[in-house]
Short mmCIF file of C-alpha atoms in Angstrom, two decimals:
data_model
loop_
_atom_site.label_atom_id
_atom_site.label_comp_id
_atom_site.label_asym_id
_atom_site.label_seq_id
_atom_site.Cartn_x
_atom_site.Cartn_y
_atom_site.Cartn_z
CA MET A 1 66.41 92.28 -35.42
CA LYS A 2 69.83 90.61 -35.11
CA HIS A 3 71.03 91.96 -38.50
CA LEU A 4 70.27 95.53 -37.45
CA ILE A 5 71.73 95.20 -33.95
CA SER A 6 74.97 93.58 -35.17
CA ARG A 7 75.50 96.42 -37.65
CA GLY A 8 74.73 99.20 -35.19
CA LEU A 9 71.47 100.07 -36.96
CA MET A 10 69.36 99.36 -33.88
CA PHE A 11 70.35 100.21 -30.31
CA GLY A 12 73.50 101.80 -31.74
CA ASN A 13 75.30 104.58 -29.81
CA LEU A 14 73.58 103.72 -26.54
CA ILE A 15 75.49 104.66 -23.39
CA GLU A 16 76.89 101.77 -21.37
CA VAL A 17 76.24 101.82 -17.62
CA SER A 18 78.44 99.30 -15.85
CA SER A 19 80.15 100.92 -12.85
CA PRO A 20 78.52 100.14 -9.48
CA GLN A 21 78.37 103.85 -8.67
CA LEU A 22 76.42 104.75 -11.83
CA VAL A 23 74.13 101.72 -11.46
CA ALA A 24 73.36 102.83 -7.90
CA ARG A 25 72.66 106.38 -9.07
CA TYR A 26 70.38 105.10 -11.80
CA ASN A 27 68.45 103.02 -9.28
CA ARG A 28 68.02 106.06 -7.05
CA ALA A 29 66.46 107.96 -9.94
CA LEU A 30 64.38 104.97 -11.02
CA ARG A 31 62.95 104.56 -7.51
CA HIS A 32 62.28 108.30 -7.35
CA LEU A 33 60.40 108.35 -10.68
CA THR A 34 58.71 104.95 -10.78
CA GLY A 35 59.08 103.26 -7.40
CA ARG A 36 60.94 100.38 -9.09
CA GLU A 37 64.58 99.43 -9.53
CA THR A 38 66.75 97.12 -11.57
CA THR A 39 68.79 94.15 -10.42
CA LEU A 40 71.05 94.35 -13.49
CA SER A 41 74.70 95.12 -12.90
CA ASP A 42 75.22 96.57 -16.38
CA PHE A 43 72.94 97.88 -19.11
CA HIS A 44 72.67 100.56 -21.80
CA ILE A 45 70.61 103.76 -21.87
CA ASP A 46 69.35 106.11 -24.54
CA LEU A 47 69.06 109.92 -24.62
CA SER A 48 66.30 109.88 -22.01
CA GLY A 49 67.91 107.25 -19.78
CA PHE A 50 65.61 104.48 -20.98
CA SER A 51 67.28 101.06 -21.06
CA PRO A 52 65.99 98.31 -23.36
CA GLU A 53 67.51 95.70 -21.02
CA ILE A 54 65.65 97.13 -18.02
CA GLY A 55 62.51 97.38 -20.14
CA ASP A 56 62.79 93.63 -20.77
CA GLU A 57 63.52 92.96 -17.11
CA LEU A 58 60.47 94.93 -15.96
CA GLY A 59 58.29 93.75 -18.84
CA ASP A 60 57.55 97.41 -19.60
CA ARG A 61 59.05 99.27 -22.58
CA PHE A 62 57.44 102.48 -21.34
CA TYR A 63 58.53 102.47 -17.73
CA LEU A 64 59.72 106.08 -18.12
CA ASN A 65 56.63 107.11 -20.09
CA PRO A 66 53.66 105.31 -18.52
CA THR A 67 50.89 107.54 -19.90
CA GLY A 68 52.56 108.24 -23.24
CA ALA A 69 52.09 111.97 -22.73
CA ASN A 70 54.83 113.22 -20.35
CA ARG A 71 58.13 111.44 -20.84
CA GLN A 72 60.42 111.22 -17.82
CA PHE A 73 64.19 111.15 -18.16
CA ILE A 74 67.30 110.17 -16.22
CA LEU A 75 70.63 111.85 -16.98
CA LEU A 76 73.79 110.15 -15.76
CA SER A 77 76.02 112.05 -18.17
CA THR A 78 75.82 114.81 -20.76
CA ALA A 79 77.23 112.20 -23.20
CA GLN A 80 73.64 111.00 -23.54
CA LYS A 81 73.03 113.93 -25.92
CA ASP A 82 74.59 111.85 -28.74
CA ALA A 83 72.51 108.74 -28.03
CA PRO A 84 69.32 107.86 -29.92
CA LEU A 85 65.86 108.19 -28.39
CA LEU A 86 63.95 104.91 -28.29
CA ASN A 87 60.21 104.24 -28.10
CA ILE A 88 59.29 107.67 -29.42
CA LYS A 89 55.74 108.80 -28.77
CA PHE A 90 56.14 112.33 -30.16
CA SER A 91 58.49 113.40 -32.95
CA THR A 92 59.45 116.55 -31.02
CA SER A 93 60.79 114.77 -27.91
CA ARG A 94 64.32 114.17 -29.17
CA GLY A 95 64.77 117.79 -30.27
CA ILE A 96 63.46 119.10 -26.95
CA LEU A 97 65.79 116.92 -24.88
CA ASN A 98 68.77 117.78 -27.09
CA GLN A 99 68.10 121.50 -26.74
CA PHE A 100 67.67 121.20 -22.99
CA ILE A 101 71.03 119.44 -22.61
CA ALA A 102 72.81 121.77 -25.04
CA ARG A 103 71.60 124.96 -23.35
CA ASN A 104 72.43 123.68 -19.86
CA GLU A 105 75.44 121.51 -20.64
CA ALA A 106 77.87 123.19 -18.23
CA GLN A 107 75.41 123.01 -15.34
CA LEU A 108 74.41 119.43 -16.15
CA PHE A 109 78.06 118.39 -16.40
CA ALA A 110 78.71 119.76 -12.92
CA LEU A 111 75.51 118.28 -11.47
CA THR A 112 75.99 114.79 -12.92
CA ALA A 113 79.51 114.75 -11.50
CA ARG A 114 77.97 114.60 -8.03
CA ASP A 115 74.52 113.06 -8.54
CA VAL A 116 71.99 111.84 -11.09
CA VAL A 117 69.62 114.33 -12.71
CA ALA A 118 65.99 113.37 -13.27
CA GLY A 119 63.12 115.26 -14.83
CA GLU A 120 60.10 115.23 -17.08
CA LEU A 121 58.82 116.62 -20.36
CA GLN A 122 55.62 118.12 -19.01
CA GLY A 123 52.91 118.64 -21.58
CA SER A 124 49.61 120.38 -20.98
CA VAL A 125 47.70 117.09 -20.68
CA TYR A 126 48.18 114.12 -18.36
CA THR A 127 46.95 111.50 -20.78
CA VAL A 128 46.04 111.27 -24.45
CA ASP A 129 42.72 109.46 -24.30
CA SER A 130 41.33 110.66 -27.64
CA PRO A 131 42.82 111.99 -30.90
CA ALA A 132 41.23 115.40 -30.31
CA ARG A 133 43.27 115.75 -27.10
CA LEU A 134 46.40 116.05 -29.22
CA PHE A 135 45.38 119.62 -30.02
CA ASP A 136 45.53 120.47 -26.31
CA ILE A 137 49.28 119.82 -26.24
CA ARG A 138 50.56 123.27 -27.14
CA GLN A 139 53.65 123.56 -24.95
CA VAL A 140 56.15 121.20 -23.34
CA THR A 141 58.04 122.32 -20.23
CA VAL A 142 61.23 120.59 -19.10
CA GLU A 143 61.87 120.54 -15.37
CA ALA A 144 64.78 118.70 -13.76
CA ASP A 145 66.88 118.45 -10.61
CA THR A 146 69.24 116.00 -8.99
CA ILE A 147 67.67 113.34 -6.82
CA GLY A 148 69.40 115.06 -3.90
CA GLY A 149 67.69 118.33 -4.80
CA HIS A 150 70.90 120.30 -5.48
CA VAL A 151 69.20 122.80 -7.77
CA ALA A 152 66.35 123.47 -5.35
CA ASP A 153 68.80 123.74 -2.43
CA ALA A 154 71.01 126.12 -4.41
CA GLY A 155 68.04 128.35 -5.10
CA LYS A 156 67.10 128.28 -1.43
CA LEU A 157 70.68 129.06 -0.38
CA ALA A 158 70.88 131.98 -2.81
CA LYS A 159 67.76 133.49 -1.22
CA LEU A 160 69.18 132.98 2.29
CA ILE A 161 72.42 134.68 1.26
CA GLU A 162 70.45 137.59 -0.13
CA ARG A 163 68.51 137.78 3.13
CA PHE A 164 71.73 137.58 5.19
CA ARG A 165 73.26 140.43 3.22
CA GLY A 166 70.11 142.52 3.38
CA GLU A 167 69.46 142.25 7.13
CA PRO A 168 71.60 144.60 9.29
CA GLU A 169 71.66 142.02 12.09
CA GLY A 170 71.96 139.02 9.80
CA TRP A 171 75.42 138.13 11.09
CA ARG A 172 73.88 137.63 14.55
CA ASP A 173 71.12 135.29 13.30
CA GLU A 174 72.61 131.93 14.30
CA ALA A 175 69.71 129.91 12.94
CA LEU A 176 70.05 131.60 9.55
CA ILE A 177 73.81 131.05 9.47
CA ALA A 178 73.44 127.40 10.49
CA GLU A 179 70.89 126.78 7.73
CA MET A 180 73.18 128.43 5.18
CA ILE A 181 76.14 126.29 6.25
CA ALA A 182 74.08 123.09 6.07
CA LEU A 183 72.91 123.90 2.56
CA ALA A 184 76.40 124.98 1.44
CA ARG A 185 77.74 121.55 2.45
CA LYS A 186 75.48 120.07 -0.27
CA THR A 187 75.69 122.78 -2.93
CA GLY A 188 79.13 124.30 -2.52
CA ASP A 189 79.76 128.03 -2.78
CA VAL A 190 76.91 129.21 -5.00
CA THR A 191 78.27 132.78 -4.96
CA ARG A 192 81.31 131.62 -6.91
CA VAL A 193 79.85 128.61 -8.73
CA PRO A 194 76.11 129.26 -9.19
CA ILE A 195 73.84 126.26 -9.69
CA SER A 196 70.85 126.94 -11.89
CA LEU A 197 68.67 124.69 -13.99
CA PRO A 198 65.60 126.77 -14.86
CA ALA A 199 62.51 125.21 -16.36
CA MET A 200 62.47 125.53 -20.14
CA SER A 201 59.33 125.64 -22.29
CA PHE A 202 59.03 124.66 -25.94
CA GLU A 203 56.13 125.25 -28.29
CA GLN A 204 54.56 122.04 -29.57
CA GLY A 205 53.70 123.12 -33.10
CA ASN A 206 53.51 120.56 -35.89
CA PHE A 207 54.35 117.00 -34.86
CA TRP A 208 53.87 113.27 -35.34
CA THR A 209 52.68 110.97 -32.59
CA SER A 210 52.56 107.18 -32.43
CA HIS A 211 49.25 107.37 -30.58
CA PHE A 212 46.18 106.00 -32.36
CA GLY A 213 48.21 104.18 -34.97
CA GLY A 214 50.25 107.20 -35.99
CA ILE A 215 48.96 110.73 -36.58
CA TYR A 216 50.53 113.86 -38.09
CA VAL A 217 49.22 117.09 -36.63
CA PHE A 218 49.89 120.22 -38.69
CA ARG A 219 48.22 123.08 -36.82
CA ASP A 220 50.75 125.87 -37.37
CA MET A 221 49.87 126.10 -41.06
CA PRO A 222 47.64 128.41 -43.14
CA LYS A 223 45.36 125.37 -43.57
CA PRO A 224 45.67 123.16 -40.45
CA ALA A 225 45.38 119.45 -41.12
CA VAL A 226 45.49 116.04 -39.50
CA ILE A 227 46.83 113.09 -41.49
CA ALA A 228 46.34 109.64 -39.97
CA ARG A 229 47.64 106.22 -40.90
CA GLN A 230 44.42 104.54 -39.80
CA SER A 231 40.99 105.20 -41.27
CA LEU A 232 39.15 108.40 -40.39
CA GLY A 233 36.38 106.45 -38.71
CA SER A 234 38.72 105.61 -35.83
CA LEU A 235 39.56 109.25 -35.07
CA GLY A 236 36.25 110.87 -34.17
CA ALA A 237 35.80 114.63 -34.35
CA MET A 238 39.03 116.60 -34.79
CA PRO A 239 39.47 120.40 -34.47
CA ALA A 240 41.16 120.80 -37.85
CA ALA A 241 40.05 122.21 -41.19
CA GLU A 242 41.16 119.08 -43.03
CA VAL A 243 41.31 115.53 -41.69
CA MET A 244 42.73 112.84 -43.96
CA ASP A 245 44.03 109.31 -43.81
CA PHE A 246 46.62 107.64 -46.04
CA SER A 247 43.93 106.49 -48.47
CA HIS A 248 43.23 110.14 -49.39
CA ARG A 249 46.23 110.45 -51.71
CA ASN A 250 44.81 113.25 -53.86
CA GLN A 251 43.77 115.37 -50.87
CA ILE A 252 47.14 114.90 -49.17
CA ALA A 253 48.99 115.83 -52.36
CA ASP A 254 46.76 118.89 -52.78
CA TRP A 255 47.33 120.00 -49.19
CA LEU A 256 51.12 119.53 -49.41
CA ALA A 257 51.21 121.58 -52.61
CA ARG A 258 49.02 124.40 -51.28
CA ASN A 259 51.28 124.76 -48.26
CA GLN A 260 54.45 124.60 -50.41
CA LEU A 261 55.88 121.76 -48.34
CA VAL A 262 57.29 119.49 -51.09
CA GLU A 263 59.30 119.64 -54.29
CA PRO A 264 60.03 117.12 -57.07
CA ILE A 265 63.36 115.35 -56.63
CA VAL A 266 64.23 116.07 -60.27
CA GLN A 267 63.94 119.81 -59.62
CA ALA A 268 65.58 119.86 -56.19
CA ARG A 269 68.73 121.95 -55.94
CA GLY A 270 71.90 119.86 -55.70
CA ALA A 271 70.14 116.49 -55.89
CA ASP A 272 71.55 113.71 -58.09
CA ALA A 273 68.09 112.77 -59.28
CA GLY A 274 69.26 109.87 -61.45
CA ALA A 275 71.12 108.14 -58.62
CA ILE A 276 68.24 108.66 -56.18
CA LEU A 277 65.67 107.30 -58.64
CA ARG A 278 67.76 104.23 -59.46
CA GLN A 279 68.15 103.38 -55.79
CA LYS A 280 64.42 103.76 -55.18
CA MET A 281 63.79 101.41 -58.10
CA ASP A 282 66.17 98.85 -56.57
CA PHE A 283 64.28 99.00 -53.28
CA ILE A 284 60.97 98.45 -55.09
CA LEU A 285 62.37 95.37 -56.88
CA VAL A 286 63.66 93.96 -53.58
CA ASP A 287 60.22 94.48 -52.08
CA ALA A 288 58.58 92.70 -55.03
CA ALA A 289 60.97 89.77 -54.64
CA ASP A 290 60.18 89.64 -50.93
CA ARG A 291 56.42 89.56 -51.53
CA LEU A 292 56.60 87.00 -54.35
CA GLY A 293 59.24 84.78 -52.77
CA LEU A 294 61.67 85.24 -55.68
CA ALA A 295 65.41 84.72 -55.40
CA MET A 296 67.50 87.92 -55.60
CA GLY A 297 70.94 86.42 -55.96
CA ASP A 298 73.45 88.77 -54.36
CA ALA A 299 70.91 91.63 -54.82
CA ARG A 300 73.46 93.69 -56.74
CA ARG A 301 72.07 95.95 -59.43
CA GLY A 302 72.86 93.41 -62.17
CA GLU A 303 70.91 90.69 -60.37
CA LEU A 304 68.02 93.07 -59.72
CA ARG A 305 67.93 93.93 -63.42
CA LYS A 306 67.52 90.22 -64.20
CA LEU A 307 64.72 90.13 -61.65
CA ALA A 308 63.02 93.03 -63.47
CA TYR A 309 63.20 91.07 -66.74
CA ARG A 310 61.63 88.04 -65.05
CA LEU A 311 58.78 90.11 -63.65
CA GLY A 312 58.05 91.65 -67.04
CA ALA A 313 54.42 92.76 -67.14
CA GLY A 314 54.24 92.10 -63.41
CA LEU A 315 56.60 94.95 -62.54
CA PRO A 316 55.13 97.20 -59.80
CA ALA A 317 53.53 100.42 -61.01
CA GLU A 318 55.86 102.35 -58.67
CA PHE A 319 58.87 100.91 -60.51
CA LEU A 320 57.44 101.73 -63.94
CA GLY A 321 56.63 105.31 -62.94
CA LEU A 322 60.13 105.95 -61.62
CA ALA A 323 61.65 104.29 -64.69
CA GLU A 324 59.67 106.68 -66.90
CA MET A 325 60.97 109.61 -64.87
CA LEU A 326 64.54 108.31 -65.02
CA ARG A 327 64.34 108.14 -68.81
CA TRP A 328 63.36 111.82 -68.87
CA VAL A 329 66.18 112.76 -66.46
CA GLU A 330 68.68 111.01 -68.73
CA GLY A 331 67.27 112.61 -71.87
CA ALA A 332 65.89 109.36 -73.24
CA GLY A 333 62.17 109.96 -72.81
CA ASP A 334 59.33 112.45 -72.71
CA TRP A 335 58.22 114.43 -69.65
CA PRO A 336 56.37 111.90 -67.47
CA ARG A 337 52.72 112.26 -66.51
CA ILE A 338 52.55 111.17 -62.89
CA SER A 339 49.65 112.53 -60.88
CA SER A 340 48.85 111.92 -57.23
CA GLU A 341 46.74 108.93 -58.27
CA HIS A 342 49.84 107.16 -59.56
CA PRO A 343 51.43 104.76 -57.03
CA ALA A 344 54.85 106.29 -57.77
CA TYR A 345 53.79 109.86 -56.97
CA PHE A 346 55.06 110.25 -53.40
CA TYR A 347 58.32 108.49 -54.33
CA THR A 348 59.04 111.45 -56.63
CA LEU A 349 58.99 114.10 -53.88
CA ARG A 350 61.05 115.38 -51.01
CA ALA A 351 60.31 118.09 -48.45
CA ARG A 352 61.19 121.69 -49.24
CA PRO A 353 63.69 123.40 -46.91
CA GLY A 354 61.99 124.82 -43.85
CA ARG A 355 61.16 124.28 -40.21
CA ASP A 356 58.97 121.22 -40.95
CA ARG A 357 61.34 119.56 -43.42
CA ASP A 358 62.06 116.48 -41.30
CA LEU A 359 58.40 116.03 -40.37
CA VAL A 360 57.29 116.23 -44.01
CA ASN A 361 59.99 113.76 -45.09
CA MET A 362 58.73 111.48 -42.31
CA LEU A 363 55.21 111.66 -43.77
CA LEU A 364 56.50 111.05 -47.31
CA ALA A 365 58.39 107.98 -46.08
CA GLU A 366 55.15 106.45 -44.83
CA LEU A 367 53.40 107.27 -48.09
CA ALA A 368 56.27 105.63 -50.03
CA PRO A 369 57.30 102.82 -47.64
CA MET A 370 59.26 100.71 -50.14
CA ASP A 371 62.02 103.35 -50.05
CA VAL A 372 63.59 101.68 -47.04
CA ARG A 373 66.51 104.11 -46.84
CA GLN A 374 64.28 107.14 -46.37
CA LEU A 375 62.06 105.15 -44.02
CA PHE A 376 65.05 104.22 -41.84
CA ILE A 377 66.48 107.74 -41.78
CA THR A 378 63.27 109.66 -41.13
CA HIS A 379 60.94 107.20 -39.38
CA LYS A 380 62.71 104.45 -37.47
CA GLU A 381 59.60 103.43 -35.54
CA ARG A 382 57.79 102.54 -38.79
CA PHE A 383 60.96 101.02 -40.27
CA TYR A 384 61.39 98.59 -37.37
CA GLU A 385 57.70 97.68 -37.57
CA ASP A 386 57.93 96.89 -41.29
CA TYR A 387 61.31 95.14 -40.95
CA ALA A 388 59.83 92.54 -38.61
CA GLY A 389 57.53 91.33 -41.40
CA TRP A 390 60.16 90.87 -44.14
CA ASN A 391 61.74 87.58 -45.15
CA GLU A 392 65.34 86.81 -44.30
CA ALA A 393 66.72 87.78 -47.72
CA LYS A 394 65.25 91.27 -47.63
CA LYS A 395 66.30 91.79 -44.01
CA THR A 396 69.89 90.90 -44.92
CA TYR A 397 69.89 93.08 -48.04
CA VAL A 398 68.50 96.14 -46.27
CA ALA A 399 70.79 95.78 -43.24
CA ASP A 400 73.85 95.38 -45.46
CA PHE A 401 72.86 98.33 -47.65
CA LEU A 402 72.27 100.68 -44.73
CA ALA A 403 75.51 99.64 -43.04
CA ARG A 404 77.43 100.15 -46.27
CA GLU A 405 75.74 103.19 -47.81
CA TYR A 406 74.42 105.12 -44.81
CA GLN A 407 76.25 104.33 -41.59
CA LEU A 408 79.65 105.32 -42.94
CA ASP A 409 78.55 108.87 -43.82
CA ARG A 410 75.21 109.72 -42.26
CA GLU A 411 75.42 113.47 -42.71
CA GLY A 412 76.57 113.14 -46.31
CA ALA A 413 73.75 110.72 -47.12
CA ARG A 414 71.12 112.96 -45.53
CA GLN A 415 72.37 116.01 -47.41
CA ALA A 416 72.43 114.11 -50.72
CA LEU A 417 68.84 112.96 -50.23
CA PHE A 418 67.20 115.89 -48.48
CA GLY A 419 69.49 118.88 -49.02
CA ALA A 420 71.39 120.97 -46.50
CA GLU A 421 70.08 121.39 -42.98
CA PRO A 422 67.61 124.29 -42.75
CA GLY A 423 69.17 127.69 -42.09
CA MET A 424 67.60 130.52 -40.11
CA ASP A 425 65.97 131.95 -43.25
CA ASP A 426 64.29 128.62 -43.89
CA LEU A 427 62.66 128.54 -40.48
CA ALA A 428 60.11 131.24 -41.30
CA PRO A 429 56.54 129.97 -41.54
CA THR A 430 55.59 128.75 -45.00
CA SER A 431 53.07 130.79 -46.92
CA GLY A 432 49.79 129.50 -48.26
CA GLY A 433 48.82 128.99 -51.87
CA ALA A 434 49.51 126.25 -54.38
CA ALA A 435 53.08 125.69 -55.46
CA SER A 436 53.67 126.79 -59.04
CA TRP A 437 54.95 123.40 -60.18
CA ALA A 438 51.77 121.73 -58.95
CA LEU A 439 49.66 123.87 -61.27
CA ARG A 440 51.66 123.39 -64.43
CA GLY A 441 49.45 121.82 -67.05
CA THR A 442 46.85 120.58 -64.54
CA GLY A 443 44.34 123.42 -64.34
CA PRO A 444 42.76 124.52 -61.05
CA LEU A 445 43.30 122.24 -58.06
CA ASN A 446 40.04 120.89 -56.68
CA ARG A 447 39.86 118.94 -53.45
CA GLY A 448 40.02 115.26 -54.32
CA ALA A 449 41.29 115.83 -57.87
CA ALA A 450 44.54 114.23 -58.96
CA VAL A 451 47.43 116.70 -58.77
CA GLY A 452 51.12 116.57 -59.51
CA PRO A 453 54.09 118.18 -61.18
CA TRP A 454 54.17 115.75 -64.09
CA GLY A 455 51.01 116.80 -65.95
CA GLY A 456 52.70 118.68 -68.80
CA ARG A 457 55.77 120.52 -69.88
#
């Protein structure tokens, strides 16, 4: 992973912890949550306070998430809100932690100035021991306090003050006054500077989890579905109308269309379809060279074109399908016929705007894994897994490309590929029914039948 780390593509934007005071605070929280501590004098932490260096030291990458169901967190600073979240078990965790920090930033800033804050993302289950248990996770509650209990003490002091003010003889109650003074020494004047960090709950609607090889759970849909990376035989019974694995391409395409979750790149508003298609084709050629052990030269587009000539009849079907589409985009060919049975099909789509846009793009990235840019942006866990199996030439090419074409303007790249961030109007639930483009020239959609926008024009 050295190419990624050196270019800030892995472990980038982590927060450095090097002062003795902050290291001591971190150890207090670590002992409180796990009963363990670190001997390191400096390390880096992510959004949740997880440190890859401490994970290596303890031999446990999940020391803050031992059951994989209820992630614990350690906040030394509100600056952690801009750090990545490592070792993700649920796709919703980063958004939940970010919202918690954003909504309580002033309080957390004041609290972390005096102590470390620790807490937990509490789901409705204690462990995920079967795929069906994923449907029991309907809400995640975030609870947190300083290790010194400042929030709890402030709440207690506020009640004592209320009691003092409400009792006619309260000023004579020496025990009450003494308790108030003792608490005020820890919390300060809560009448002037209130301390409050209420528990916050978040609905766990549609999500991805790394459990059981990777599963997408879409339950807040007109037609709930589960889509798994591994074969259905490994899942057991699931409480969903449709259960599919990645081998069920036609069924997945049908379900995405009926729920109006995707759109063709060539019809997407504001997308430079030609540029996007060309880059996808480059990635497919690089992947072919990696698998066949072919030299790529400097891997510039000219060299990749020579590689395409060398492959000739051996060009991947994904490349040929996108090339056919590119010819149509540039006015040099007929409307392509690419159904969901075609290997290029999922490379031709992106998620429609809406509340599940990022989750759908994450799914599409796994169904079209040779598009390494989309895989890196939307599904880093899968990207790092695939990266480990590439040869040195592909690792270097991909790392250089992402550093050059993505790192310098992340927001611009995301908008060019996926469109603007969803607005409030886009967050309404999607309606059922097949998308109109999916029906064009294909006839009725039957479960298991090949579908797609490229059937006719």
